[in-house]
Amino acid sequence: MIAETVCSAVAAAGLGIAAVTAYRKRFLTAARIAAYALVPLGLVMTGVIDWLADTAFSPTAWAGFGVLGGAWLLFAGTRAVERRRAGRREREAAAVAPQASAPSLGQASRPTARPSAGPASRTDADDFSDIEAILKKHGI
């Protein structure tokens, strides 16, 4: 009974503020204030306020909220463990790599770069002459 009276008073006060705002030619703001003011009145008329008051003082309702909270914790915990296991499997799969992919430090694996004695071989002077030609072309 008290909750209905308070909600009705809040709605009446909000509508009064909306009327003053509309008098000041701020119609959009007045309409928004009126909409907010009518929400508590609508909640009283639909019976939601009675349901909330009954729920707030009911031990059975609070026990139900506790059960729902416990179910949520179980769900979140199982998801966390599931993600952790999936991450561990990915790390284990990445750690087991074939030996061929690791670089070898032995002498046999190093390529030997020996210039051939034929006419197609390039010397250091040929490399620099190409660079010089490119720079001259661009005016540098």
PDB file of C-alpha atoms in Angstrom:
ATOM      1  CA  MET A   1       0.000   0.000   0.000  1.00  0.00           C
ATOM      2  CA  ILE A   2       2.798   2.413   0.844  1.00  0.00           C
ATOM      3  CA  ALA A   3       4.719   1.513  -2.320  1.00  0.00           C
ATOM      4  CA  GLU A   4       1.690   2.305  -4.477  1.00  0.00           C
ATOM      5  CA  THR A   5       1.264   5.676  -2.780  1.00  0.00           C
ATOM      6  CA  VAL A   6       4.951   6.561  -3.212  1.00  0.00           C
ATOM      7  CA  CYS A   7       4.935   5.561  -6.887  1.00  0.00           C
ATOM      8  CA  SER A   8       1.788   7.590  -7.524  1.00  0.00           C
ATOM      9  CA  ALA A   9       3.340  10.621  -5.812  1.00  0.00           C
ATOM     10  CA  VAL A  10       6.520  10.271  -7.875  1.00  0.00           C
ATOM     11  CA  ALA A  11       4.441  10.087 -11.058  1.00  0.00           C
ATOM     12  CA  ALA A  12       2.430  13.185 -10.085  1.00  0.00           C
ATOM     13  CA  ALA A  13       5.600  15.136  -9.250  1.00  0.00           C
ATOM     14  CA  GLY A  14       7.213  14.095 -12.529  1.00  0.00           C
ATOM     15  CA  LEU A  15       4.177  15.187 -14.513  1.00  0.00           C
ATOM     16  CA  GLY A  16       4.251  18.526 -12.698  1.00  0.00           C
ATOM     17  CA  ILE A  17       7.915  19.007 -13.620  1.00  0.00           C
ATOM     18  CA  ALA A  18       7.079  18.057 -17.213  1.00  0.00           C
ATOM     19  CA  ALA A  19       4.320  20.692 -17.290  1.00  0.00           C
ATOM     20  CA  VAL A  20       6.706  23.397 -16.043  1.00  0.00           C
ATOM     21  CA  THR A  21       9.283  22.325 -18.631  1.00  0.00           C
ATOM     22  CA  ALA A  22       6.686  22.472 -21.398  1.00  0.00           C
ATOM     23  CA  TYR A  23       5.665  25.960 -20.223  1.00  0.00           C
ATOM     24  CA  ARG A  24       9.293  27.003 -20.818  1.00  0.00           C
ATOM     25  CA  LYS A  25       8.940  25.871 -24.452  1.00  0.00           C
ATOM     26  CA  ARG A  26      11.195  22.826 -24.072  1.00  0.00           C
ATOM     27  CA  PHE A  27       8.700  20.330 -25.421  1.00  0.00           C
ATOM     28  CA  LEU A  28      11.080  17.487 -26.238  1.00  0.00           C
ATOM     29  CA  THR A  29      12.534  17.504 -22.731  1.00  0.00           C
ATOM     30  CA  ALA A  30       9.021  17.792 -21.249  1.00  0.00           C
ATOM     31  CA  ALA A  31       7.851  14.746 -23.201  1.00  0.00           C
ATOM     32  CA  ARG A  32      10.870  12.763 -21.997  1.00  0.00           C
ATOM     33  CA  ILE A  33      10.245  13.738 -18.354  1.00  0.00           C
ATOM     34  CA  ALA A  34       6.567  12.795 -18.702  1.00  0.00           C
ATOM     35  CA  ALA A  35       7.547   9.393 -20.083  1.00  0.00           C
ATOM     36  CA  TYR A  36       9.850   8.732 -17.116  1.00  0.00           C
ATOM     37  CA  ALA A  37       7.169   9.948 -14.709  1.00  0.00           C
ATOM     38  CA  LEU A  38       4.561   7.559 -16.075  1.00  0.00           C
ATOM     39  CA  VAL A  39       6.754   4.454 -15.585  1.00  0.00           C
ATOM     40  CA  PRO A  40       6.152   4.092 -11.804  1.00  0.00           C
ATOM     41  CA  LEU A  41       2.415   4.626 -12.292  1.00  0.00           C
ATOM     42  CA  GLY A  42       2.343   1.919 -14.952  1.00  0.00           C
ATOM     43  CA  LEU A  43       4.267  -0.466 -12.687  1.00  0.00           C
ATOM     44  CA  VAL A  44       1.711   0.083  -9.899  1.00  0.00           C
ATOM     45  CA  MET A  45      -1.216  -0.448 -12.251  1.00  0.00           C
ATOM     46  CA  THR A  46       0.187  -3.722 -13.662  1.00  0.00           C
ATOM     47  CA  GLY A  47       0.939  -5.180 -10.225  1.00  0.00           C
ATOM     48  CA  VAL A  48       4.699  -5.367 -10.624  1.00  0.00           C
ATOM     49  CA  ILE A  49       5.235  -3.321  -7.460  1.00  0.00           C
ATOM     50  CA  ASP A  50       3.156  -5.804  -5.421  1.00  0.00           C
ATOM     51  CA  TRP A  51       5.172  -8.686  -6.866  1.00  0.00           C
ATOM     52  CA  LEU A  52       8.460  -6.932  -6.063  1.00  0.00           C
ATOM     53  CA  ALA A  53       7.329  -6.207  -2.492  1.00  0.00           C
ATOM     54  CA  ASP A  54       6.288  -9.821  -2.018  1.00  0.00           C
ATOM     55  CA  THR A  55       9.590 -11.041  -3.478  1.00  0.00           C
ATOM     56  CA  ALA A  56      11.760  -8.702  -1.409  1.00  0.00           C
ATOM     57  CA  PHE A  57      10.374  -9.997   1.880  1.00  0.00           C
ATOM     58  CA  SER A  58      10.086 -13.670   0.914  1.00  0.00           C
ATOM     59  CA  PRO A  59      12.788 -16.080   2.174  1.00  0.00           C
ATOM     60  CA  THR A  60      11.794 -18.568  -0.521  1.00  0.00           C
ATOM     61  CA  ALA A  61      12.448 -15.977  -3.225  1.00  0.00           C
ATOM     62  CA  TRP A  62      15.879 -15.188  -1.779  1.00  0.00           C
ATOM     63  CA  ALA A  63      16.695 -18.905  -1.643  1.00  0.00           C
ATOM     64  CA  GLY A  64      15.694 -19.113  -5.301  1.00  0.00           C
ATOM     65  CA  PHE A  65      18.044 -16.240  -6.157  1.00  0.00           C
ATOM     66  CA  GLY A  66      20.787 -18.094  -4.267  1.00  0.00           C
ATOM     67  CA  VAL A  67      20.164 -21.256  -6.295  1.00  0.00           C
ATOM     68  CA  LEU A  68      20.267 -19.250  -9.525  1.00  0.00           C
ATOM     69  CA  GLY A  69      23.542 -17.646  -8.432  1.00  0.00           C
ATOM     70  CA  GLY A  70      25.032 -21.049  -7.643  1.00  0.00           C
ATOM     71  CA  ALA A  71      23.975 -22.385 -11.035  1.00  0.00           C
ATOM     72  CA  TRP A  72      25.604 -19.386 -12.706  1.00  0.00           C
ATOM     73  CA  LEU A  73      28.846 -19.945 -10.769  1.00  0.00           C
ATOM     74  CA  LEU A  74      28.900 -23.614 -11.817  1.00  0.00           C
ATOM     75  CA  PHE A  75      28.330 -22.676 -15.424  1.00  0.00           C
ATOM     76  CA  ALA A  76      31.054 -20.006 -15.393  1.00  0.00           C
ATOM     77  CA  GLY A  77      33.479 -22.338 -13.609  1.00  0.00           C
ATOM     78  CA  THR A  78      33.030 -25.154 -16.103  1.00  0.00           C
ATOM     79  CA  ARG A  79      33.513 -22.735 -19.000  1.00  0.00           C
ATOM     80  CA  ALA A  80      36.740 -21.456 -17.437  1.00  0.00           C
ATOM     81  CA  VAL A  81      38.097 -24.981 -16.982  1.00  0.00           C
ATOM     82  CA  GLU A  82      37.085 -25.860 -20.539  1.00  0.00           C
ATOM     83  CA  ARG A  83      38.934 -22.840 -21.944  1.00  0.00           C
ATOM     84  CA  ARG A  84      41.980 -23.563 -19.824  1.00  0.00           C
ATOM     85  CA  ARG A  85      42.146 -27.150 -21.079  1.00  0.00           C
ATOM     86  CA  ALA A  86      41.769 -26.008 -24.687  1.00  0.00           C
ATOM     87  CA  GLY A  87      44.602 -23.508 -24.225  1.00  0.00           C
ATOM     88  CA  ARG A  88      46.831 -26.179 -22.686  1.00  0.00           C
ATOM     89  CA  ARG A  89      46.185 -28.516 -25.625  1.00  0.00           C
ATOM     90  CA  GLU A  90      47.122 -25.769 -28.084  1.00  0.00           C
ATOM     91  CA  ARG A  91      50.353 -25.049 -26.195  1.00  0.00           C
ATOM     92  CA  GLU A  92      51.244 -28.747 -26.108  1.00  0.00           C
ATOM     93  CA  ALA A  93      50.572 -29.071 -29.836  1.00  0.00           C
ATOM     94  CA  ALA A  94      52.780 -26.063 -30.541  1.00  0.00           C
ATOM     95  CA  ALA A  95      55.582 -27.391 -28.317  1.00  0.00           C
ATOM     96  CA  VAL A  96      55.793 -30.685 -30.207  1.00  0.00           C
ATOM     97  CA  ALA A  97      57.371 -29.513 -33.457  1.00  0.00           C
ATOM     98  CA  PRO A  98      59.221 -31.635 -35.974  1.00  0.00           C
ATOM     99  CA  GLN A  99      62.987 -31.593 -35.618  1.00  0.00           C
ATOM    100  CA  ALA A 100      63.479 -30.661 -39.253  1.00  0.00           C
ATOM    101  CA  SER A 101      62.052 -27.199 -38.673  1.00  0.00           C
ATOM    102  CA  ALA A 102      64.764 -26.286 -36.162  1.00  0.00           C
ATOM    103  CA  PRO A 103      67.841 -24.676 -37.726  1.00  0.00           C
ATOM    104  CA  SER A 104      70.942 -26.761 -37.639  1.00  0.00           C
ATOM    105  CA  LEU A 105      74.200 -25.213 -36.475  1.00  0.00           C
ATOM    106  CA  GLY A 106      76.540 -27.662 -38.141  1.00  0.00           C
ATOM    107  CA  GLN A 107      78.983 -26.818 -40.980  1.00  0.00           C
ATOM    108  CA  ALA A 108      77.260 -29.085 -43.471  1.00  0.00           C
ATOM    109  CA  SER A 109      74.064 -27.071 -43.447  1.00  0.00           C
ATOM    110  CA  ARG A 110      75.740 -23.779 -44.388  1.00  0.00           C
ATOM    111  CA  PRO A 111      75.650 -23.062 -48.086  1.00  0.00           C
ATOM    112  CA  THR A 112      79.014 -22.350 -49.584  1.00  0.00           C
ATOM    113  CA  ALA A 113      79.011 -19.230 -51.693  1.00  0.00           C
ATOM    114  CA  ARG A 114      81.873 -19.635 -54.106  1.00  0.00           C
ATOM    115  CA  PRO A 115      81.807 -17.557 -57.232  1.00  0.00           C
ATOM    116  CA  SER A 116      82.261 -19.544 -60.375  1.00  0.00           C
ATOM    117  CA  ALA A 117      85.025 -18.628 -62.731  1.00  0.00           C
ATOM    118  CA  GLY A 118      82.719 -18.341 -65.756  1.00  0.00           C
ATOM    119  CA  PRO A 119      81.692 -15.148 -67.575  1.00  0.00           C
ATOM    120  CA  ALA A 120      78.272 -15.100 -65.873  1.00  0.00           C
ATOM    121  CA  SER A 121      79.758 -14.492 -62.429  1.00  0.00           C
ATOM    122  CA  ARG A 122      79.379 -11.076 -60.835  1.00  0.00           C
ATOM    123  CA  THR A 123      81.964  -9.317 -58.797  1.00  0.00           C
ATOM    124  CA  ASP A 124      81.535  -6.681 -56.140  1.00  0.00           C
ATOM    125  CA  ALA A 125      82.314  -3.959 -58.666  1.00  0.00           C
ATOM    126  CA  ASP A 126      79.426  -5.099 -60.886  1.00  0.00           C
ATOM    127  CA  ASP A 127      77.033  -4.923 -57.932  1.00  0.00           C
ATOM    128  CA  PHE A 128      78.075  -1.386 -57.070  1.00  0.00           C
ATOM    129  CA  SER A 129      77.931  -0.264 -60.683  1.00  0.00           C
ATOM    130  CA  ASP A 130      74.254  -1.269 -60.825  1.00  0.00           C
ATOM    131  CA  ILE A 131      73.550   0.735 -57.699  1.00  0.00           C
ATOM    132  CA  GLU A 132      75.467   3.716 -59.067  1.00  0.00           C
ATOM    133  CA  ALA A 133      73.445   3.557 -62.297  1.00  0.00           C
ATOM    134  CA  ILE A 134      70.187   3.608 -60.382  1.00  0.00           C
ATOM    135  CA  LEU A 135      71.312   6.543 -58.256  1.00  0.00           C
ATOM    136  CA  LYS A 136      72.442   8.514 -61.327  1.00  0.00           C
ATOM    137  CA  LYS A 137      69.134   7.791 -63.012  1.00  0.00           C
ATOM    138  CA  HIS A 138      67.304   9.406 -60.089  1.00  0.00           C
ATOM    139  CA  GLY A 139      69.741  12.336 -59.926  1.00  0.00           C
ATOM    140  CA  ILE A 140      71.398  11.424 -56.684  1.00  0.00           C
TER     141      ILE A 140
END
